[in-house]
mmCIF file of C-alpha atoms and ligand atoms in Angstrom:
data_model
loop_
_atom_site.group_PDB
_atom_site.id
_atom_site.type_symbol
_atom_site.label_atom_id
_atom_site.label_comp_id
_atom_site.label_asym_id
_atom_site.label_seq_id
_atom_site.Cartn_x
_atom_site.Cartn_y
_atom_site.Cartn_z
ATOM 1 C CA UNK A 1 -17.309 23.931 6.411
ATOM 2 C CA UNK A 2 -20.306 22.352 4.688
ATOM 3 C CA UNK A 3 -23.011 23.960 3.453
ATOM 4 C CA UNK A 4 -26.239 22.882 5.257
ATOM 5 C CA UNK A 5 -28.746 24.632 3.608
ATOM 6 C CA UNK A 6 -27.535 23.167 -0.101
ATOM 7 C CA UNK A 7 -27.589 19.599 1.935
ATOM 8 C CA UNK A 8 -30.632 19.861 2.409
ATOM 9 C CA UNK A 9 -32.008 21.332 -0.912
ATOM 10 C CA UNK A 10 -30.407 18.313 -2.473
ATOM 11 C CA UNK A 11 -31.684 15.850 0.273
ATOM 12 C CA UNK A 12 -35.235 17.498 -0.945
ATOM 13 C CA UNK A 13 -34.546 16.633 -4.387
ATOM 14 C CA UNK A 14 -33.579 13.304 -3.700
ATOM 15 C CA UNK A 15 -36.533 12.840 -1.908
ATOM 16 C CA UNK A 16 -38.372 13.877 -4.564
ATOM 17 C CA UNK A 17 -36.247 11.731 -7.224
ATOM 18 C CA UNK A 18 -37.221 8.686 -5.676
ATOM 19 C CA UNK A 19 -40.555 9.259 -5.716
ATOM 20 C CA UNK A 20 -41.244 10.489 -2.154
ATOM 21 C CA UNK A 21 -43.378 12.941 -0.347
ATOM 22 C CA UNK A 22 -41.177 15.274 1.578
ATOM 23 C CA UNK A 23 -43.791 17.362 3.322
ATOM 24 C CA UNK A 24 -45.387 13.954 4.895
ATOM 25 C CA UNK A 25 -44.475 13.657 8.316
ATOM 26 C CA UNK A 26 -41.755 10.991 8.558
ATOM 27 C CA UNK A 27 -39.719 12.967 5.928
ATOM 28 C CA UNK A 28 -40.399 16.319 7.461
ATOM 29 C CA UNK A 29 -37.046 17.175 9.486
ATOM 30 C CA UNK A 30 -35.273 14.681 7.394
ATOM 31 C CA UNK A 31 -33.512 16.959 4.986
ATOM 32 C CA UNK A 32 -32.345 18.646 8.168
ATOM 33 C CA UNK A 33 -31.259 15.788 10.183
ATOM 34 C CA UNK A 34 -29.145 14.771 6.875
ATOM 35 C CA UNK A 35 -27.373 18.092 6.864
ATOM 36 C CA UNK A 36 -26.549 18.110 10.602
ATOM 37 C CA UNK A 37 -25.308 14.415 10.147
ATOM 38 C CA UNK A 38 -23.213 15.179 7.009
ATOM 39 C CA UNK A 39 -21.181 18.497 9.224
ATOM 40 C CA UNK A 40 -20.212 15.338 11.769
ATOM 41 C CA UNK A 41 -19.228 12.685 9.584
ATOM 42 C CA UNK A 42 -17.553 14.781 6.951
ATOM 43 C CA UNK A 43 -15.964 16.879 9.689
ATOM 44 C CA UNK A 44 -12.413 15.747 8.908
ATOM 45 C CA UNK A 45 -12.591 17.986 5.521
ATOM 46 C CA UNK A 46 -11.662 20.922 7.811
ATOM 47 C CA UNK A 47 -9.453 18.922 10.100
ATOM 48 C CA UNK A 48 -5.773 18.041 9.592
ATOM 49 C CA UNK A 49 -3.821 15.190 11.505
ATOM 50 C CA UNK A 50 -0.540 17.958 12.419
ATOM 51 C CA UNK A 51 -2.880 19.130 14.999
ATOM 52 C CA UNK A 52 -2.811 15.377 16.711
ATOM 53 C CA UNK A 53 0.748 14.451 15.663
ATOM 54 C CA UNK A 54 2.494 17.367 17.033
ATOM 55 C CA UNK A 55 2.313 16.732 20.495
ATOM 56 C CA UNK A 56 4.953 14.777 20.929
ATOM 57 C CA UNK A 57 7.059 12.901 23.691
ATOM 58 C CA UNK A 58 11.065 11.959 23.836
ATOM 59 C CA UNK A 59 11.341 8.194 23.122
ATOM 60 C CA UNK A 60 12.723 6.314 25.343
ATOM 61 C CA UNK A 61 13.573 3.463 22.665
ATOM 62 C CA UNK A 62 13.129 2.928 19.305
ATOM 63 C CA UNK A 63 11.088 -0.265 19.716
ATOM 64 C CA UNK A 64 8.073 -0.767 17.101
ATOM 65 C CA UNK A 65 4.712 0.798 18.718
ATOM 66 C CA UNK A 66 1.668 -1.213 17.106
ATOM 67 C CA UNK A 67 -1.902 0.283 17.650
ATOM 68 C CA UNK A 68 -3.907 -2.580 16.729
ATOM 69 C CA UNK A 69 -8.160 -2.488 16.295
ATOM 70 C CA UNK A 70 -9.223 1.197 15.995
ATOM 71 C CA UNK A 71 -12.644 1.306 14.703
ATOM 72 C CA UNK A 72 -13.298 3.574 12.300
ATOM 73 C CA UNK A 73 -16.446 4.458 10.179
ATOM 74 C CA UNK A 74 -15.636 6.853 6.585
ATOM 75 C CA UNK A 75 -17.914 6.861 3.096
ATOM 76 C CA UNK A 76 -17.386 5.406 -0.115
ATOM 77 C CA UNK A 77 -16.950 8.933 -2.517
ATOM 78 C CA UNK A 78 -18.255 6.457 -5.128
ATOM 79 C CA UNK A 79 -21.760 5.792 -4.242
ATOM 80 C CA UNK A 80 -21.990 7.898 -0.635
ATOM 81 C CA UNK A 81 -22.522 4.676 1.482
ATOM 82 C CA UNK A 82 -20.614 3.946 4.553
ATOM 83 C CA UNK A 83 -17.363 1.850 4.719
ATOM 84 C CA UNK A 84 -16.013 0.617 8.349
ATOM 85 C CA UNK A 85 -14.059 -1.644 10.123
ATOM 86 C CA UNK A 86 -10.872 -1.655 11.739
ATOM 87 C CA UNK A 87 -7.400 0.528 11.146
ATOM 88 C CA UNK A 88 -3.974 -0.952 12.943
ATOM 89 C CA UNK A 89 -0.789 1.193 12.555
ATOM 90 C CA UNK A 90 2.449 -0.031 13.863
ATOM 91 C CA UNK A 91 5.501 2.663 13.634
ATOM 92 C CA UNK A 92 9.073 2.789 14.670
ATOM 93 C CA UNK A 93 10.100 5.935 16.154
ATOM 94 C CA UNK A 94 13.668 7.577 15.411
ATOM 95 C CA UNK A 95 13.676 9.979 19.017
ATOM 96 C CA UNK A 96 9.643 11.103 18.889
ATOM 97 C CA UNK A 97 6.510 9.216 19.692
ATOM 98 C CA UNK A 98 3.068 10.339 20.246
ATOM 99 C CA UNK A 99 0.111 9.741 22.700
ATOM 100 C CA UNK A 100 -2.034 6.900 21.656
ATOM 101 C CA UNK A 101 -4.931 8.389 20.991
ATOM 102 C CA UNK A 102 -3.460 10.745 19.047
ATOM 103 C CA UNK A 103 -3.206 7.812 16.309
ATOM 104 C CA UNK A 104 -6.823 7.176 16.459
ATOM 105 C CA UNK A 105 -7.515 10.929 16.339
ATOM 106 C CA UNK A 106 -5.514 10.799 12.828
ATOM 107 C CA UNK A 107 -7.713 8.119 11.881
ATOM 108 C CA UNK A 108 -11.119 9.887 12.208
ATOM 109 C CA UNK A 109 -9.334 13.014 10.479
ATOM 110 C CA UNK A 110 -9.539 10.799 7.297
ATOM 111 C CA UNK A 111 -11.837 8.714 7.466
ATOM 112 C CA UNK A 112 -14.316 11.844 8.230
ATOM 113 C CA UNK A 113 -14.013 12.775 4.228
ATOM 114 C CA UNK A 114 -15.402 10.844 1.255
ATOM 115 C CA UNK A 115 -12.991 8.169 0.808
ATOM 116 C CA UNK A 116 -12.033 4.980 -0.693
ATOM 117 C CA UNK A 117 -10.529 2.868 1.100
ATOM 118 C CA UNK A 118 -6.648 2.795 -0.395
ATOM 119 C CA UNK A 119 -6.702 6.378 -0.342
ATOM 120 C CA UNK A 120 -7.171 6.932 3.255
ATOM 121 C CA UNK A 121 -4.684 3.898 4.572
ATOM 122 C CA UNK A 122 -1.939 6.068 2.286
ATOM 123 C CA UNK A 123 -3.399 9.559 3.676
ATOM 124 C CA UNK A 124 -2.877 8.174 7.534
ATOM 125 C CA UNK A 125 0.680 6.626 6.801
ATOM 126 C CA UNK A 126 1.833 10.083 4.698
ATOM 127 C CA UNK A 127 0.587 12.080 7.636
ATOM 128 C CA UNK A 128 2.311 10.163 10.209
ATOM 129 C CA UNK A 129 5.599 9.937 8.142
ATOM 130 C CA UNK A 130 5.498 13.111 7.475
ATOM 131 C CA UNK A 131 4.451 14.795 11.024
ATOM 132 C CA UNK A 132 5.917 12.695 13.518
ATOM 133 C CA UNK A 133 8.903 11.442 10.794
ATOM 134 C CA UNK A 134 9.831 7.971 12.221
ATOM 135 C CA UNK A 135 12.043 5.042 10.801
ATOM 136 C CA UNK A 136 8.980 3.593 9.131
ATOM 137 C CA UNK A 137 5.449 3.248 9.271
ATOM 138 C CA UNK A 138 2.586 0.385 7.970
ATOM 139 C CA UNK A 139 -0.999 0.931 8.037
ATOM 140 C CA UNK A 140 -3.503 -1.637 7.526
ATOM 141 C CA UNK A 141 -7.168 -1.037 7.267
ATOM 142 C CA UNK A 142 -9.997 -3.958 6.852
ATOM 143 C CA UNK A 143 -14.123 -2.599 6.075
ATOM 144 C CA UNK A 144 -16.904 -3.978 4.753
ATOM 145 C CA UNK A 145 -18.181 -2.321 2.372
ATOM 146 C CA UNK A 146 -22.230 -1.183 2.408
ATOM 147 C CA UNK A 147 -22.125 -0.398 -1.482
ATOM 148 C CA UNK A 148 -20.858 -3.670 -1.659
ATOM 149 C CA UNK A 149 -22.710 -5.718 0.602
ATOM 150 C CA UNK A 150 -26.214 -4.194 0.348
ATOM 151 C CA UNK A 151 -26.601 -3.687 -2.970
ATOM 152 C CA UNK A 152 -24.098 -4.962 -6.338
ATOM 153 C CA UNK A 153 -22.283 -7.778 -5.879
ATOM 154 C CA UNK A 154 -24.327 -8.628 -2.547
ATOM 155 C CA UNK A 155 -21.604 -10.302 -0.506
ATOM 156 C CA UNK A 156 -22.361 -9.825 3.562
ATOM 157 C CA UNK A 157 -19.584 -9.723 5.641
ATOM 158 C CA UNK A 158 -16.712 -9.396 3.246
ATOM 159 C CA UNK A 159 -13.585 -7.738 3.968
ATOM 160 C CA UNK A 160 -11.887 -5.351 1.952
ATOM 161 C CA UNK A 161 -8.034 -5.204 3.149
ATOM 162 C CA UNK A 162 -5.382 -2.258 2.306
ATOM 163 C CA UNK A 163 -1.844 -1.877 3.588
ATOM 164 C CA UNK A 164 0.839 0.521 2.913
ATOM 165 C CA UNK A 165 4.324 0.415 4.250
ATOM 166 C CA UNK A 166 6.527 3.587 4.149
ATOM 167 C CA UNK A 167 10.345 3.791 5.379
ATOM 168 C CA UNK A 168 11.743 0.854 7.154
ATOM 169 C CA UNK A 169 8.287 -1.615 6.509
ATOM 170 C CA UNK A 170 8.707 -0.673 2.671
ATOM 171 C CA UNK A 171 12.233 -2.174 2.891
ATOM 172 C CA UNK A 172 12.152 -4.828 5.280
ATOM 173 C CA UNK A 173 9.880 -7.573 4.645
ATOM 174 C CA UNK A 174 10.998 -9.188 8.492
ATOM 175 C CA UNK A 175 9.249 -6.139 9.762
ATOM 176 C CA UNK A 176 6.557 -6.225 7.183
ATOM 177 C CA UNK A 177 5.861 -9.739 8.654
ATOM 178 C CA UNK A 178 6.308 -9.484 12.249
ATOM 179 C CA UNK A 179 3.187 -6.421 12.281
ATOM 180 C CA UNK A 180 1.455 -9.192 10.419
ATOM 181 C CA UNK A 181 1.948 -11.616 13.088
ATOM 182 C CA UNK A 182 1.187 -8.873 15.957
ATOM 183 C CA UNK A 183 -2.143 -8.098 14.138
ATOM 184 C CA UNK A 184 -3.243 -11.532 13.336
ATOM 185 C CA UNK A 185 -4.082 -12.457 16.887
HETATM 186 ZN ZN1 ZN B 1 -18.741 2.300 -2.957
#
């Protein structure tokens, strides 16, 4: 659980770093509203994704399942500034699958934490290997970047892309390619 009261001590001192006023009326409930805001987005700290994965359903085949396009919003742990974008997961089940919003649910579980990007794309495909233990699983996340595109190198728009392959995708580059395909349209 975070602590809201330090939040917003150190939201106060911020204030105050940059050379603000924090009793003028603007900044009044600000330090407040930042707490409240940091228990939601950082939320996933107390969450784990066993809670989403376990609720699972016979398969009827093994076929690949690709969840393609979940929005997802985390922050950089480097300079606290949002990253977001898109997540797509494609697994192949041996016997088990799961509801699909259960694989956007494991999504939000990390990207609710400070994060960098390559991190949480290995954090979602460990979780889902390890709780719902298919043939294989590839994650692939793309996010801009607001450390990156409002302030250092400046570049609007640009994508940062991860992807990590575990079981059958790490092996076979066929399947490696035909996610690729089913994700490029
Ligand atoms: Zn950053």
């Amino acid at each position: 659980m975070v602590n809201k009261e330090k939040i917003e001590q150190a939201v106060r001192l911020l204030l105050e770093g940059i050379g603000e006023d924090c009793d003028r009326e603007g900044l009044k409930e600000t330090p407040g509203r930042v707490a409240r805001m940091y228990e939601e987005i950082f939320a996933g700290m107390d969450q784990s994704a066993g809670e989403h994965l376990s609720k699972t359903f016979t398969a009827e085949n093994n076929e690949m399942i690709v969840e393609k396009d979940i929005s997802f919003y985390s922050t950089c742990e480097h300079h606290l500034m949002p990253f977001y974008g898109k997540v797509h997961i494609a697994y192949i089940p041996d016997g088990k699958v799961v509801g699909i919003s259960k694989l956007a649910r494991t999504v939000e579980v990390f990207a609710r934490r400070l994060q960098i990007q390559e991190k949480m794309t290995a954090q979602i495909a460990d979780a889902i290997m390890e709780d719902l233990q298919p043939k294989g699983v590839i994650v692939m996340a793309q996010a801009e970047h607001m450390c990156m595109t409002m302030r250092g190198v400046k570049k609007p728009g640009s994508q940062t892309v991860t992807m990590v392959a575990r079981g059958l995708f790490k092996e076979n580059e066929n399947m490696r390619n035909m996610f690729l395909n089913l994700v490029d349209r």
